[in-house]
PDB file of C-alpha atoms in Angstrom:
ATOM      1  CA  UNK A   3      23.158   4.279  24.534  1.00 35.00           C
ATOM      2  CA  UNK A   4      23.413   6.827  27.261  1.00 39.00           C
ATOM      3  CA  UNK A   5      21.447  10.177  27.793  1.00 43.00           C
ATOM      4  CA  UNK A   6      23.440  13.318  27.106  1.00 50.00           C
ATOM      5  CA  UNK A   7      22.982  15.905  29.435  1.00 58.00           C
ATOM      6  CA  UNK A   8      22.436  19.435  29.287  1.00 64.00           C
ATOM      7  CA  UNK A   9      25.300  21.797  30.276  1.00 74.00           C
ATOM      8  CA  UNK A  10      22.745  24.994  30.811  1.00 70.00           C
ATOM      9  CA  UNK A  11      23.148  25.731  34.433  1.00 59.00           C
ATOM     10  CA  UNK A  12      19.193  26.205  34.055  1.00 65.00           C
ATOM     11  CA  UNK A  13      16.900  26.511  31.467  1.00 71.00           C
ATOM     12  CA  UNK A  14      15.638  29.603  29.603  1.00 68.00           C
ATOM     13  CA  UNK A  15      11.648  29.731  31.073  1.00 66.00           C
ATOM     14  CA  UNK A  16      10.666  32.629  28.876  1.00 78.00           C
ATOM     15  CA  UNK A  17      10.990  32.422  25.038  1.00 86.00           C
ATOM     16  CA  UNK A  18      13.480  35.835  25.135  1.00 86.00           C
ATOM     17  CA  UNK A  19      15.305  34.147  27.063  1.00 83.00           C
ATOM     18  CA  UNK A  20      15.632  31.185  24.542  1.00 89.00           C
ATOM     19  CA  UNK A  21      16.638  33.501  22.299  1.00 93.00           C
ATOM     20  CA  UNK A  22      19.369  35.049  24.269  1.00 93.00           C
ATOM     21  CA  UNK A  23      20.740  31.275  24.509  1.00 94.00           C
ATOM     22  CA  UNK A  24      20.559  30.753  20.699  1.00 95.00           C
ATOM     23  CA  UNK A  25      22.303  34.037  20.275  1.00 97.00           C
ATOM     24  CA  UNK A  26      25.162  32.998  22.334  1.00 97.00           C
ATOM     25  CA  UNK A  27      25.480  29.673  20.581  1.00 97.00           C
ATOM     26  CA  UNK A  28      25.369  31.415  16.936  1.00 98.00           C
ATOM     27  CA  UNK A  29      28.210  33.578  18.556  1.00 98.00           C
ATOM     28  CA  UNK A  30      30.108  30.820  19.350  1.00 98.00           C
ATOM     29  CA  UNK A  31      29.471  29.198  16.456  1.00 98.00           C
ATOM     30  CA  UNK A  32      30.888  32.525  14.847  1.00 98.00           C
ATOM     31  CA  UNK A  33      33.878  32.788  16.945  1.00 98.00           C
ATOM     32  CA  UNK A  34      34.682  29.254  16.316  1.00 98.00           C
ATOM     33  CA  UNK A  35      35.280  29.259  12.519  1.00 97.00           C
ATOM     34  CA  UNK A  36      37.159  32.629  12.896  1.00 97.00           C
ATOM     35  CA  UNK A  37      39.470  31.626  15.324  1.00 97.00           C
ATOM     36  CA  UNK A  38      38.719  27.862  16.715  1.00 96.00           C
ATOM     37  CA  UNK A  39      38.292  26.116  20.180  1.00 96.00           C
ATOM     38  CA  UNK A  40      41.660  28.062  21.717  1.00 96.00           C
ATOM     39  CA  UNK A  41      40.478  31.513  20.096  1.00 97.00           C
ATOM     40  CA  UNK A  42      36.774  31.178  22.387  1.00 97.00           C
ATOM     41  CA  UNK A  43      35.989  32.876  25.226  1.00 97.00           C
ATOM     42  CA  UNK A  44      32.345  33.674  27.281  1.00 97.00           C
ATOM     43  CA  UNK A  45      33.798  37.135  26.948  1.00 97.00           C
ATOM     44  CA  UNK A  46      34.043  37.189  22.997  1.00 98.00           C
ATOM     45  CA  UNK A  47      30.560  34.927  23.341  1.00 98.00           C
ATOM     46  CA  UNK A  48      28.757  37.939  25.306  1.00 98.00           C
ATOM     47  CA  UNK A  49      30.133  40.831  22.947  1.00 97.00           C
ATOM     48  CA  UNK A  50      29.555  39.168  19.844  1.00 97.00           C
ATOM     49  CA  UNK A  51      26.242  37.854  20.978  1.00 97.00           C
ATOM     50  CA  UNK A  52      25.179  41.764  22.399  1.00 95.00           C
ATOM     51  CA  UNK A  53      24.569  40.288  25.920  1.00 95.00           C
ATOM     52  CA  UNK A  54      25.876  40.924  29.126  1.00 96.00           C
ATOM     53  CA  UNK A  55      28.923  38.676  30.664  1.00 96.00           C
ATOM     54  CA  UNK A  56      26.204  37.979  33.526  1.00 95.00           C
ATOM     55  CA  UNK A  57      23.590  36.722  31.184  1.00 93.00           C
ATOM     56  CA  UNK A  58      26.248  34.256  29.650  1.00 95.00           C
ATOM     57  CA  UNK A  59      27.356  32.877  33.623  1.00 94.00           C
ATOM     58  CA  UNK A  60      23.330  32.682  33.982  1.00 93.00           C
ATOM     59  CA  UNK A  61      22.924  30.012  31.608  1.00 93.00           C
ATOM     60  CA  UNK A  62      26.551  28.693  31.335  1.00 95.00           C
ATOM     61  CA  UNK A  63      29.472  28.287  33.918  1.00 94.00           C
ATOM     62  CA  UNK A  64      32.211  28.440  31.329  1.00 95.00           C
ATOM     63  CA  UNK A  65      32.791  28.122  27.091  1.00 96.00           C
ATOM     64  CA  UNK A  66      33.114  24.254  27.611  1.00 95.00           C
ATOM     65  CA  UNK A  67      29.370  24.186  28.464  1.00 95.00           C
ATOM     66  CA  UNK A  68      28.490  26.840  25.859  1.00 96.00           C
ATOM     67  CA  UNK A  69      30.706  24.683  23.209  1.00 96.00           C
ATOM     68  CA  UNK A  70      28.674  21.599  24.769  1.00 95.00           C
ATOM     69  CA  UNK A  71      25.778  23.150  24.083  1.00 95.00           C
ATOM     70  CA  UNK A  72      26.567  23.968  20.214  1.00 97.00           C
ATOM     71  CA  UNK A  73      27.622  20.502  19.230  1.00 96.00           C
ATOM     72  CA  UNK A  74      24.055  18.921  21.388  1.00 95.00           C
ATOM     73  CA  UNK A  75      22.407  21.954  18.959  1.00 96.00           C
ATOM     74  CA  UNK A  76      24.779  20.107  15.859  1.00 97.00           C
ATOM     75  CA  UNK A  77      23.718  16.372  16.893  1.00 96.00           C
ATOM     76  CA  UNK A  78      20.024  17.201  16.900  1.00 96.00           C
ATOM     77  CA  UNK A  79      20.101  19.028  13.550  1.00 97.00           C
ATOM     78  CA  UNK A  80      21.666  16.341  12.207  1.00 97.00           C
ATOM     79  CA  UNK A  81      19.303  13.785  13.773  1.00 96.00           C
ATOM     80  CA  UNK A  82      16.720  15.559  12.549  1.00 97.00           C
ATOM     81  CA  UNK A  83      18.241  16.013   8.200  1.00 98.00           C
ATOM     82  CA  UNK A  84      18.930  12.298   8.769  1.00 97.00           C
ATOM     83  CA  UNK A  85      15.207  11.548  10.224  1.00 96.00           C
ATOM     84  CA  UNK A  86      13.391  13.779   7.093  1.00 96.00           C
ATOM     85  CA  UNK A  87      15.527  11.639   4.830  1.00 96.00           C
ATOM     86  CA  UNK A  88      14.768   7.925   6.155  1.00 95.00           C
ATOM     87  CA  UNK A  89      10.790   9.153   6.092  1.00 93.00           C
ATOM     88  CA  UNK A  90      11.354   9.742   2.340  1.00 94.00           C
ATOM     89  CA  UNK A  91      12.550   6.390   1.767  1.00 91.00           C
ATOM     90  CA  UNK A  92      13.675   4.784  -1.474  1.00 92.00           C
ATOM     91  CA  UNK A  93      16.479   2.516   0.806  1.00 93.00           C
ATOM     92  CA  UNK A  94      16.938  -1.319  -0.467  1.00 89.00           C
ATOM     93  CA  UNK A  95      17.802  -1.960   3.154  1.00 90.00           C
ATOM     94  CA  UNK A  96      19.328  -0.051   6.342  1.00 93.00           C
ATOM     95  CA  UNK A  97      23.141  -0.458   5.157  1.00 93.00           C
ATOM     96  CA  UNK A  98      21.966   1.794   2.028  1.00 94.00           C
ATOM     97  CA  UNK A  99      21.561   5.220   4.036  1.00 96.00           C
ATOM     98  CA  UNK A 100      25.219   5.257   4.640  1.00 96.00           C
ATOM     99  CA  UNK A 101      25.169   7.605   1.198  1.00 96.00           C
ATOM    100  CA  UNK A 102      22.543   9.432   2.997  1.00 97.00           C
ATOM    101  CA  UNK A 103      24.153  10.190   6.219  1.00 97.00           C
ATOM    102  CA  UNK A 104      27.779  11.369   4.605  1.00 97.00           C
ATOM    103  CA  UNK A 105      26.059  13.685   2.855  1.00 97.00           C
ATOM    104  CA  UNK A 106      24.133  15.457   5.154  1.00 98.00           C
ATOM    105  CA  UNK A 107      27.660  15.067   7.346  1.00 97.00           C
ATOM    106  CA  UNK A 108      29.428  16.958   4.219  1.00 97.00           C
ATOM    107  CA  UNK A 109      26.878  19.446   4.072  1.00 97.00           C
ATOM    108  CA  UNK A 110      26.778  20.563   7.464  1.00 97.00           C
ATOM    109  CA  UNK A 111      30.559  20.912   7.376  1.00 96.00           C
ATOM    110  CA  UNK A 112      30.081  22.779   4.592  1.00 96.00           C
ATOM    111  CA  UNK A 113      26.899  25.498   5.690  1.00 97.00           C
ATOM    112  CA  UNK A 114      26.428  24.513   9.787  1.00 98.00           C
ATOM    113  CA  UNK A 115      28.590  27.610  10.962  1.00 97.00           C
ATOM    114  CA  UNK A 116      31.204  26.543  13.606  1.00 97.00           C
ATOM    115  CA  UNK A 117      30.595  23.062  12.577  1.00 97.00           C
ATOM    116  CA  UNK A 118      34.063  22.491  10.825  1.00 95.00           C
ATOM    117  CA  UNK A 119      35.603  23.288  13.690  1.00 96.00           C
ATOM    118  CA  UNK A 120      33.436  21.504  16.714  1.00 97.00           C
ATOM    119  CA  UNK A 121      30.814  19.365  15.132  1.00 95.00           C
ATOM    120  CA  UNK A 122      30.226  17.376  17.741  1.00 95.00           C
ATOM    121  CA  UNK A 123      32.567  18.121  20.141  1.00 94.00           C
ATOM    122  CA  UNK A 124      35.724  16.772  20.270  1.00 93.00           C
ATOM    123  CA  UNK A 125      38.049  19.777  19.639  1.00 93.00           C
ATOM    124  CA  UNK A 126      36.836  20.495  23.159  1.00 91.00           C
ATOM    125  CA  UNK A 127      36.670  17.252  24.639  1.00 93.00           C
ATOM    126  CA  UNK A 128      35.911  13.481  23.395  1.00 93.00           C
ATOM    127  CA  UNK A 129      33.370  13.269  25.922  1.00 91.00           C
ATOM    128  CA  UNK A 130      31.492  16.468  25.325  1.00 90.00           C
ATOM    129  CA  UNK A 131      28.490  15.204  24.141  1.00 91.00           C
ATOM    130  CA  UNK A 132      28.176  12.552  27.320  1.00 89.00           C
ATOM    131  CA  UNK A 133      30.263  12.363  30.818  1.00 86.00           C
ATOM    132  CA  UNK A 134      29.797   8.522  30.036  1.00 89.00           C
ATOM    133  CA  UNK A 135      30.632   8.063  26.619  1.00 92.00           C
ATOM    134  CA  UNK A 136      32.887   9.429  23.774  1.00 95.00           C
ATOM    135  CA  UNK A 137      31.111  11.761  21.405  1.00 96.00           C
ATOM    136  CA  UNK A 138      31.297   8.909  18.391  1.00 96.00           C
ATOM    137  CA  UNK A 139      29.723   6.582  20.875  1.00 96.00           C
ATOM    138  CA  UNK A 140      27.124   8.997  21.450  1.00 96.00           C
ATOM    139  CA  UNK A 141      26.731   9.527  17.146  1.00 97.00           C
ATOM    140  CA  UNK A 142      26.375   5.932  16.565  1.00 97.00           C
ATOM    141  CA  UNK A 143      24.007   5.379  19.323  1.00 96.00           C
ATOM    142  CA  UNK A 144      21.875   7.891  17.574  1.00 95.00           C
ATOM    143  CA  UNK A 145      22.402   6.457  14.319  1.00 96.00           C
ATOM    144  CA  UNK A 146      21.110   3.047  15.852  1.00 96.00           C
ATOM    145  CA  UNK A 147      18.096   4.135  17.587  1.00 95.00           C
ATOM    146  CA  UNK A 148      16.804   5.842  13.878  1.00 95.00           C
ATOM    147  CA  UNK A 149      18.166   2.366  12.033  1.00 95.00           C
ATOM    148  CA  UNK A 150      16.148   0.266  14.008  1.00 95.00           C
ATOM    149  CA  UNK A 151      12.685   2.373  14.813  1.00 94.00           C
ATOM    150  CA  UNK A 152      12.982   2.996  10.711  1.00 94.00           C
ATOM    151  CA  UNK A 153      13.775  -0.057   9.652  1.00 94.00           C
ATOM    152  CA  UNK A 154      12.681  -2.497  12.060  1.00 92.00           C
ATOM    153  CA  UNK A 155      15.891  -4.753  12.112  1.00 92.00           C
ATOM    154  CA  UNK A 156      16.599  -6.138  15.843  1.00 92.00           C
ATOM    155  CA  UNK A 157      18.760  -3.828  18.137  1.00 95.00           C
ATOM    156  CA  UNK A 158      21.803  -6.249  18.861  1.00 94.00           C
ATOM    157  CA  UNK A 159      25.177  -6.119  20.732  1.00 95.00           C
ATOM    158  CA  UNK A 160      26.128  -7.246  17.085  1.00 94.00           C
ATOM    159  CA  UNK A 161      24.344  -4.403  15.498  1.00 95.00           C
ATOM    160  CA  UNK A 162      25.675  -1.940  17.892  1.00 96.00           C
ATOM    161  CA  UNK A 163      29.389  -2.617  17.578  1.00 96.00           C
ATOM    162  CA  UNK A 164      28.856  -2.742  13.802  1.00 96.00           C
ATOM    163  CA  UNK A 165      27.487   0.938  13.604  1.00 96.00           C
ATOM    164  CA  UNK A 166      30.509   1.990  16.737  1.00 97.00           C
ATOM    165  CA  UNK A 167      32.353   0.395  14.180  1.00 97.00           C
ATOM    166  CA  UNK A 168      31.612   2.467  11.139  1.00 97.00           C
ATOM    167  CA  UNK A 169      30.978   5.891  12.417  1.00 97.00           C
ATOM    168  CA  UNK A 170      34.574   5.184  14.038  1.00 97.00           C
ATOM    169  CA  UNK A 171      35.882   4.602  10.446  1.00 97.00           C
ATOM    170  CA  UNK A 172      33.839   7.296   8.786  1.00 96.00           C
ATOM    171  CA  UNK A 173      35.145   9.909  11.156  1.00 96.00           C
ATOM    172  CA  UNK A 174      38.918   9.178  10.510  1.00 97.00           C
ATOM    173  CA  UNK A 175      38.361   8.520   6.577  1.00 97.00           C
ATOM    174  CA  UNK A 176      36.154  12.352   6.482  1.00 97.00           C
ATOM    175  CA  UNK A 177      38.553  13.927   8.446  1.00 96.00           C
ATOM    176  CA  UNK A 178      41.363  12.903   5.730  1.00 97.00           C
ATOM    177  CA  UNK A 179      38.990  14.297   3.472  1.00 97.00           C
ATOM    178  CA  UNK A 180      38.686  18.050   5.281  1.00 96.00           C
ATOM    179  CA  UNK A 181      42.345  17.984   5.906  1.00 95.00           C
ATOM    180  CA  UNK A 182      42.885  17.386   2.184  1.00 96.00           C
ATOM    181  CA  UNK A 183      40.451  20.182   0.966  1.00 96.00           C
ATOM    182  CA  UNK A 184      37.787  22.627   2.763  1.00 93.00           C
ATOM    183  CA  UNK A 185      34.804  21.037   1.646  1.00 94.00           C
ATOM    184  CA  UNK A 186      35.776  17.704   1.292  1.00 96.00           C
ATOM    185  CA  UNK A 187      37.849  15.878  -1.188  1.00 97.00           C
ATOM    186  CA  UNK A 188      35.277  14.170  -3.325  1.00 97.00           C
ATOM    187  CA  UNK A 189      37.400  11.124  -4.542  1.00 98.00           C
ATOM    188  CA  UNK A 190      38.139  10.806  -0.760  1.00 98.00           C
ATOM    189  CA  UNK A 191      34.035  11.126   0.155  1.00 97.00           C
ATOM    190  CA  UNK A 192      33.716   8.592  -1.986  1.00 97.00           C
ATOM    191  CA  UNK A 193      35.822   6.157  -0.712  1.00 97.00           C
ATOM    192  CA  UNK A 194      34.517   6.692   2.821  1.00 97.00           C
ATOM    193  CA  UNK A 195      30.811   5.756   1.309  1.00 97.00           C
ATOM    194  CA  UNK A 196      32.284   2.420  -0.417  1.00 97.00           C
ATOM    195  CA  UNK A 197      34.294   1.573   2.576  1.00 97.00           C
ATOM    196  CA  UNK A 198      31.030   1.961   4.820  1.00 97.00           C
ATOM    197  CA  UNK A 199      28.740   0.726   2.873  1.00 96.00           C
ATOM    198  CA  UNK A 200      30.547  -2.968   1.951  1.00 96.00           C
ATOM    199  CA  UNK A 201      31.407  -3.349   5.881  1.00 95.00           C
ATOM    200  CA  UNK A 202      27.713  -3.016   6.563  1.00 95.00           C
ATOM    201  CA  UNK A 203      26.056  -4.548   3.642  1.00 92.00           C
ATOM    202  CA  UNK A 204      28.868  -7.383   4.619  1.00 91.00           C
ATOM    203  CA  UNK A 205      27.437  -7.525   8.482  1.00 86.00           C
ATOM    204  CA  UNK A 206      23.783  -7.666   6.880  1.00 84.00           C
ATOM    205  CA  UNK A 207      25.004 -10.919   5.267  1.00 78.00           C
ATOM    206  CA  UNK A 208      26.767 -12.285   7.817  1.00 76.00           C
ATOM    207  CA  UNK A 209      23.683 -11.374  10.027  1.00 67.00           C
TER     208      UNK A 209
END
């Protein structure tokens, strides 16, 4: 898995300055889900977050970075709901968080503002997360690092391609499900889960 990389031109030293960069990124979450990726600008981003065009080119050299920015801020939250939910257990074996995982993905689409639009990046660019490697790469690289420090199953070439495998799938079989209805066609949720879970609990076997 490769590192991402920050897009902040520098970062905030003083915790008001932090907060001015949060700011910005709730504004561009904002602007997002009112008027998407084409509709963003580090103009709208500095009115909307009450701060000076300058203090937007001090942090950020355009509204790629700031939208790289938001979906890094989207990966780690949902790192971190996934991370809470492994520690509470209850999981036969890894292939059984798949349930989990889509539902925290669900929810975030549902609550995370901006996150229908950008979640984790690729309205903007498939490589936003990482120069190096598309955002899913980046997602299931993530997902892999949590599987195996959780679960203790050996990180594999075979075990890597599986999960590239299924957050590939997941992401085409949710998106049907947001195109279908706003929060997510439940029947077609569903299926996503099944599909997931059998080619995984299938690799398990086969592993």
């Amino acid at each position: 898995m490769t590192e991402t990389r920050t897009p902040l031109r520098r970062r905030p030293a003083q915790r008001r300055s932090a907060e001015r960069v949060q700011r910005m990124l709730d504004a561009c979450a904002e602007i997002l889900d009112e008027d998407g990726y084409d509709g963003l600008s580090t103009t709208r981003i500095a009115q909307r977050a009450e701060v000076a065009i300058g203090s937007v080119y001090q942090f950020f050299p355009d509204k790629r970075a700031v939208a790289q920015a938001l979906a890094l801020r989207n990966l780690e939250e949902f790192g971190e709901r996934i991370s809470a939910r492994l520690a509470e257990g209850g999981f036969a074996d890894w292939s059984d968080t798949v349930g989990a995982i889509i539902e925290i993905f669900v929810d975030m689409h549902r609550t995370v503002p901006g996150f229908r639009v950008l979640r984790f990046g690729d309205v903007a660019d498939v490589n936003l997360l990482d120069s190096d490697a598309d955002n899913n790469a980046v997602v299931a690289g993530r997902l892999r690092k949590m599987i195996v420090g959780t679960f203790g199953v050996q990180d594999t070439p075979a075990l890597a391609t599986a999960l590239a495998i299924a957050v590939e799938a997941g992401d085409a079989v949710l998106k049907m499900a947001f195109r279908r209805d706003p929060d997510g066609d439940p029947l077609i949720v569903a299926e996503a889960e099944r599909l997931i879970h059998g080619y995984l609990a299938a690799h398990i076997e086969e592993s």
